[in-house]
Each structure stands twice: as C-alpha cells, then as structure tokens.
XYZ file of C-alpha atoms in Angstrom:
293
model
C 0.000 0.000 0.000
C 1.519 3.454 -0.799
C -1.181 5.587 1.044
C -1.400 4.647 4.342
C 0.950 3.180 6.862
C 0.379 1.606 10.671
C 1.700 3.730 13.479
C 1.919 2.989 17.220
C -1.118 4.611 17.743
C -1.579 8.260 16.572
C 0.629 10.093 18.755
C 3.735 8.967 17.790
C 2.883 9.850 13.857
C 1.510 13.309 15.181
C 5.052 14.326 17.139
C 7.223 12.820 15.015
C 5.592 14.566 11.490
C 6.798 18.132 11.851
C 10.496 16.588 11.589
C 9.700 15.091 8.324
C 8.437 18.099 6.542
C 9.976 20.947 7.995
C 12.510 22.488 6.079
C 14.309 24.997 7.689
C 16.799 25.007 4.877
C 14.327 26.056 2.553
C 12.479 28.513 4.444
C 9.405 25.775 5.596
C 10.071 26.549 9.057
C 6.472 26.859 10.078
C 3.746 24.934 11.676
C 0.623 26.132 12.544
C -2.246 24.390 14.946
C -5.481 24.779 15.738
C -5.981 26.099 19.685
C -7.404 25.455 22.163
C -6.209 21.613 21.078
C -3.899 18.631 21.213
C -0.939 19.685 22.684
C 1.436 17.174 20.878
C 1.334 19.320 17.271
C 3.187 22.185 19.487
C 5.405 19.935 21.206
C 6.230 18.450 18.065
C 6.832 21.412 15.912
C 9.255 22.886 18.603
C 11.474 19.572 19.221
C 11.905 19.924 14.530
C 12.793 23.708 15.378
C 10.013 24.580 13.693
C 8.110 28.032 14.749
C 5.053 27.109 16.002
C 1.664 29.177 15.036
C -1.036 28.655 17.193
C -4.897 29.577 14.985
C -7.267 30.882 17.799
C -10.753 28.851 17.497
C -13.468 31.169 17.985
C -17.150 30.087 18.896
C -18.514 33.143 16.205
C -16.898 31.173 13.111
C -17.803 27.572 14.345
C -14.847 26.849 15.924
C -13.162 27.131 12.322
C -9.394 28.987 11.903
C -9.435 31.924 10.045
C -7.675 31.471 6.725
C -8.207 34.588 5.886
C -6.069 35.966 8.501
C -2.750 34.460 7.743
C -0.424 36.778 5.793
C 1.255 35.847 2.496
C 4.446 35.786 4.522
C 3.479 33.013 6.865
C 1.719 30.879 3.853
C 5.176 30.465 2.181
C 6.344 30.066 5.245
C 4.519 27.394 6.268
C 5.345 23.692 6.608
C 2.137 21.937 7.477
C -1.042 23.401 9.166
C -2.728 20.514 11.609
C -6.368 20.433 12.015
C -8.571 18.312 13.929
C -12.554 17.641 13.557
C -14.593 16.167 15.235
C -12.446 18.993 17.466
C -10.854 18.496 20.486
C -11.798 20.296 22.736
C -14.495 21.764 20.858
C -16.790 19.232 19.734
C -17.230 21.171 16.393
C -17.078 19.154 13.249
C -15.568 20.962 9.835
C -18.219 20.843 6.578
C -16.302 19.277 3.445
C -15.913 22.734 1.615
C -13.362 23.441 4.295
C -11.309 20.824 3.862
C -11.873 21.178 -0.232
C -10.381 25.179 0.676
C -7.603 23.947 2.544
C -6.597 21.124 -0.283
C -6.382 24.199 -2.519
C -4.234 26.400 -0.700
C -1.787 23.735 0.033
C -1.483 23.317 -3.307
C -1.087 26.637 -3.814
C 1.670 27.309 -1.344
C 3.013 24.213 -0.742
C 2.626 23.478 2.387
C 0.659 19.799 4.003
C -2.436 19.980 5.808
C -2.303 17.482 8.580
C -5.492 16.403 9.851
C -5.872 14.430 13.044
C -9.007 12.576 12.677
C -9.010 10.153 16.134
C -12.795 10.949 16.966
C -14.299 11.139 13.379
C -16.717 7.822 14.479
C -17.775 9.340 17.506
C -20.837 11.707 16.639
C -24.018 11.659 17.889
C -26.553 13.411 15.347
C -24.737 13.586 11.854
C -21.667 11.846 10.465
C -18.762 14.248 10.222
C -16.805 14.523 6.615
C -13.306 13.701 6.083
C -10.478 15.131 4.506
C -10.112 11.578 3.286
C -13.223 12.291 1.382
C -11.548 14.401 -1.265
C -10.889 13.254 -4.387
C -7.162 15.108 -4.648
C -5.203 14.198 -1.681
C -2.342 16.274 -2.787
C 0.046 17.153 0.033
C -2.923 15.731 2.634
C -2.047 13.118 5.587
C -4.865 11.815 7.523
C -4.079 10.494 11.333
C -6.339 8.084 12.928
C -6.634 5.526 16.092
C -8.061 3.068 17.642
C -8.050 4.483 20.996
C -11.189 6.486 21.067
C -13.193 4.287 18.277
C -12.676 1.134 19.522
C -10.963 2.320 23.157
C -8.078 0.820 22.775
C -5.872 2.866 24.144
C -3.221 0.352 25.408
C -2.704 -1.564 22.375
C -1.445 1.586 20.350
C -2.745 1.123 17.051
C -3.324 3.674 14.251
C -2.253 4.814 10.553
C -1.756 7.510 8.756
C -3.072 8.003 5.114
C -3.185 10.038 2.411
C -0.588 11.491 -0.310
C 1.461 8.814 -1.172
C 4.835 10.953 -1.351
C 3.921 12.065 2.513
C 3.307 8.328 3.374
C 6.542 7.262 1.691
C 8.824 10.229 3.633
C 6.959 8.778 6.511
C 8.147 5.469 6.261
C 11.875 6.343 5.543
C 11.733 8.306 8.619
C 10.234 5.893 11.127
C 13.151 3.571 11.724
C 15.003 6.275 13.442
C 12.379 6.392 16.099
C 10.005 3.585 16.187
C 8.899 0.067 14.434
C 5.231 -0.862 13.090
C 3.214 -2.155 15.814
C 3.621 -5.855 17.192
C 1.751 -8.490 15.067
C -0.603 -9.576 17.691
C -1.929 -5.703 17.893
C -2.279 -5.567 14.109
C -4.098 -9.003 14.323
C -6.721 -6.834 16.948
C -6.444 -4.419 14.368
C -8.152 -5.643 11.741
C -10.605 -7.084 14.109
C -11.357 -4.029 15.670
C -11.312 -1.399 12.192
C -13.909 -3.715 11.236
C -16.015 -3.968 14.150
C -18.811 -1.603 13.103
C -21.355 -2.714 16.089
C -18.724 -1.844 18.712
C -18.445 1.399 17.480
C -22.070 1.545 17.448
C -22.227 0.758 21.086
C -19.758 3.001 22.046
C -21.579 5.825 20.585
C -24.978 4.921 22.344
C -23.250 4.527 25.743
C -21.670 8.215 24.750
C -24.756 9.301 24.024
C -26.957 8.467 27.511
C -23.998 9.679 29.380
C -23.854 13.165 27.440
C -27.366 13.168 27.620
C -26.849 13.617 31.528
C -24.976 16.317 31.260
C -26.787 18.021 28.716
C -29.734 17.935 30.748
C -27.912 19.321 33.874
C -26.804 22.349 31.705
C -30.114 23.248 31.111
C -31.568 22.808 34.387
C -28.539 25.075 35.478
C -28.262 27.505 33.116
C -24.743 26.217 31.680
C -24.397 27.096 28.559
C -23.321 24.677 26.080
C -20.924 25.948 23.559
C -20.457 22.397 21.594
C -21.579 18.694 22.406
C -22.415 17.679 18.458
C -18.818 14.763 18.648
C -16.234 13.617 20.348
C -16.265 12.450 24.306
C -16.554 15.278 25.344
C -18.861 18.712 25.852
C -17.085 21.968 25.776
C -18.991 24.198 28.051
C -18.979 28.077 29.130
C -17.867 29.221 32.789
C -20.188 30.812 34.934
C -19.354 34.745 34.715
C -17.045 36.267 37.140
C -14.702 33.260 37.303
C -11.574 32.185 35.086
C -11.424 28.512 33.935
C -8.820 27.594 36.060
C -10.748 29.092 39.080
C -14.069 27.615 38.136
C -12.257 23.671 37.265
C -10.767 24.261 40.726
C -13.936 24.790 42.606
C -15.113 21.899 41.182
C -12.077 19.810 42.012
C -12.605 20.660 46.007
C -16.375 18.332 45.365
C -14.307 15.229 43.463
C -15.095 16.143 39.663
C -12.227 16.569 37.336
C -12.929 18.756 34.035
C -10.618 20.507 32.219
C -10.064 23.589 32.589
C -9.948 25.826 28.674
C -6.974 28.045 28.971
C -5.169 24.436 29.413
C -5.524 23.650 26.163
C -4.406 26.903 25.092
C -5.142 30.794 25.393
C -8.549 30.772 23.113
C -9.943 28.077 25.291
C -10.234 31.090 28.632
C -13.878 31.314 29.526
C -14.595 27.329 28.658
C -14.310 23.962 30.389
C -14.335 20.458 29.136
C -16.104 17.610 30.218
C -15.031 13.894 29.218
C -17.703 11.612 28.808
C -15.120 8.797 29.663
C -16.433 7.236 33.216
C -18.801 4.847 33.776
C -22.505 5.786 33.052
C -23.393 5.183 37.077
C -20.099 7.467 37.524
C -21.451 9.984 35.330
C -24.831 10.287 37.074
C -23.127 10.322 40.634
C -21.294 13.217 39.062
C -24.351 15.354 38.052
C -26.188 14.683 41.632
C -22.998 16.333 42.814
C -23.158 18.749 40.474
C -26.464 19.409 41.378
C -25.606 20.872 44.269
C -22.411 22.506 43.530
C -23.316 24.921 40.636
C-alpha cells in the first residue's frame, strides 16, 4: 500500500511529522495548529525547530481557523497546518468545503495539511466529513486511532493516510524512532477497524452519558458551547470566574474537568467535560453537580 501506513497509535505519527516536513533550509520553518487543542502538534513542531503558530478557534466562526487571517508571509512560510474535527476540545465538526479550501491552498503554497481525525466515528446526530473524502489528496495526511473508536488505548494502534509521497517520507523516517506495531496488535487491528457494532455501542453509551450532562446544563443555566462529537462537551464558565478558578472549585467536590486556557489561550472562559467514566459514575457526578453549581 503506498497511502497509508500503521503507526503505534496516533501520537507517535503526530510528534514525530513536523520533523519530516519541515525544512528549515528552505524557508518551511512553520507549523501552525489549531488552539485550544492537542498539545502534541506544538510539542512536536518545537522539538523539529520549527516556529510554532497557534490559529485561535473562535465560537462566532464555528470553531473554524481563520484562513483569511494568515499573511502571504506566513503561507510560504509554512510547513504543514494541523487540524482536527470532530475537534478536540471543541466538539465542532468541519463541513467538506473546508477541507476542499484547505486542499487548494496547500497546493497553492506548498505546504501539508495534517489532519488528526481520532474521533471522526464518535458523533451523535450527523456523520462528520473527512479530509479523506476528497478526491485530490495532494500534500494531505490523515491520522487516525483506535483508541477512542474502539478504546483501545493500550494496544497503540493507528495509521496515517493520504498522499502517497507524505506516506513514503513517513516510512523512511520511522526507523530512526520507532517500528510498526507488534503483530498480535495488528491481528486486533483488523478485528477491531472492522467492528462496526462496537463502534455503534460506544456511541450509544456516549450518548446516555452526554445526555446527563446536557440535561444538567439546562436545568442550570450552563451554557453549552459544543456537544455535536467527540467524548466530550465543551462548556462556558459561569461569569465572574476564570477557567482555572471555576475547574478548581469543582475539584474541592471530586469532579475533574478541564479547565480551557489548558488547552491553550482561546480556550479562557470554557471547560471540558469527558464523557469517559462509567454511566453510574457519570450520574453520581451530576447529583454532585447538582448541588455545587
């Protein structure tokens, strides 16, 4: 196969990718990330020596980056721009036409557009698209796991496809740093990619335990800023208190959420819930709730 390739998981793919297309010799120097987000496309981009360009995710333009803002400077600048719907944080999905403009300007400057697609089966109303969906994957890589779909966190098992030049750089770089994963996980593997009633599962059990929440928030007046995929629901803070503040109050009562500005400056004012406990977990966590907010 020349356009995809088995990774230990996602992560290592994700941190590892900046040192395979940066070129600081040739002026690619730059990557730029969606934020509030993954922390790993920074963390990669700064161990290539890459400068690192954080996009600020605003709730007004559907938790979409502004293309429009970037300068010409920092398009031919730029090695790869990551992007990740279903978002995390977020919950926001991205409509095809976005990923159809992106395609275009890589083309047009050069650069790869790196999308990080590890909750694209976890949805609750509407499929989301997939960059995988266009028919020109020019200068595209698509990153995906098995640790939210199928939870399988532990057996670190994911791919990355797409352009088959990307894919091929890919695999001359990985030896330095890792091997494919162990047979017996890709044996799982192929179990598990194909295990469509799993998945199924997993997003009903999602779904009664989001639907606790969901029905908290309205009963208290949270508002709800994005719940449509992913595990998780990215929520407003009450006024008059930071994130950190508010996810510390809540921390004294035993519930853990996350506060925004954690996952970078635009995420100030928001807090995310994970869906991940148990669904009697969950509901102990909204009588507490209950009382708390």
């Amino acid at each position: 196969a020349t356009e995809v390739i088995p990774t230990l998981g996602s992560k290592e793919a994700i941190f590892s990718f900046a040192q395979v297309v940066v070129d600081l010799e040739h002026g690619k120097d730059t990557v730029a990330f969606t934020e509030p987000g993954y922390p790993v496309y920074e963390r990669g981009a700064l161990f290539a020596g890459a400068r690192a360009l954080p996009l600020p995710l605003r709730e007004n333009d559907g938790f979409l980056p502004d293309l429009d803002a970037i300068d010409d400077e920092t398009w031919s600048r730029l090695a790869v721009l990551w992007v990740s719907y279903p978002n995390n944080p977020t919950c926001a999905t991205a409509p095809l036409r976005f990923y159809e403009r992106l395609a275009a300007l890589a083309r047009e400057h050069g650069f790869v557009v790196a999308s990080d697609e590890a909750y694209t089966e976890l949805w609750f109303e509407e499929p989301p698209t997939s960059a995988l969906q266009l028919d020109d994957r020019t200068n595209m890589a698509v990153f995906n796991t098995l640790s939210k779909r199928s939870s399988m966190t532990g057996y670190r098992s994911g791919f990355v496809a797409g352009d088959p030049a990307l894919i091929a750089a890919l695999k001359a770089f990985r030896p330095t740093v890792g091997t494919a994963p162990q047979e017996f996980v890709q044996r799982a593997s192929v179990v598990a990619w194909g295990d469509e009633a799993h998945v199924e599962r997993t997003r009903a059990l999602y779904g009664r335990k989001r639907a606790l929440f969901l029905e908290l928030c309205a009963r208290k007046g949270i508002r709800v800023a994005g719940s449509e995929a992913t595990m998780y629901l990215w929520l407003e803070v009450p006024a008059g208190e930071s994130s950190e503040a508010f996810a510390e109050r809540l921390l004294e009562h035993g519930i853990l959420v996350a506060p925004g500005s954690y996952l970078g400056a635009a995420g100030e004012g928001y807090f995310r819930v994970a869906l991940v406990p148990s669904e009697e977990e969950c509901a102990r966590a909204v009588a507490i709730l209950e009382d708390v907010l």
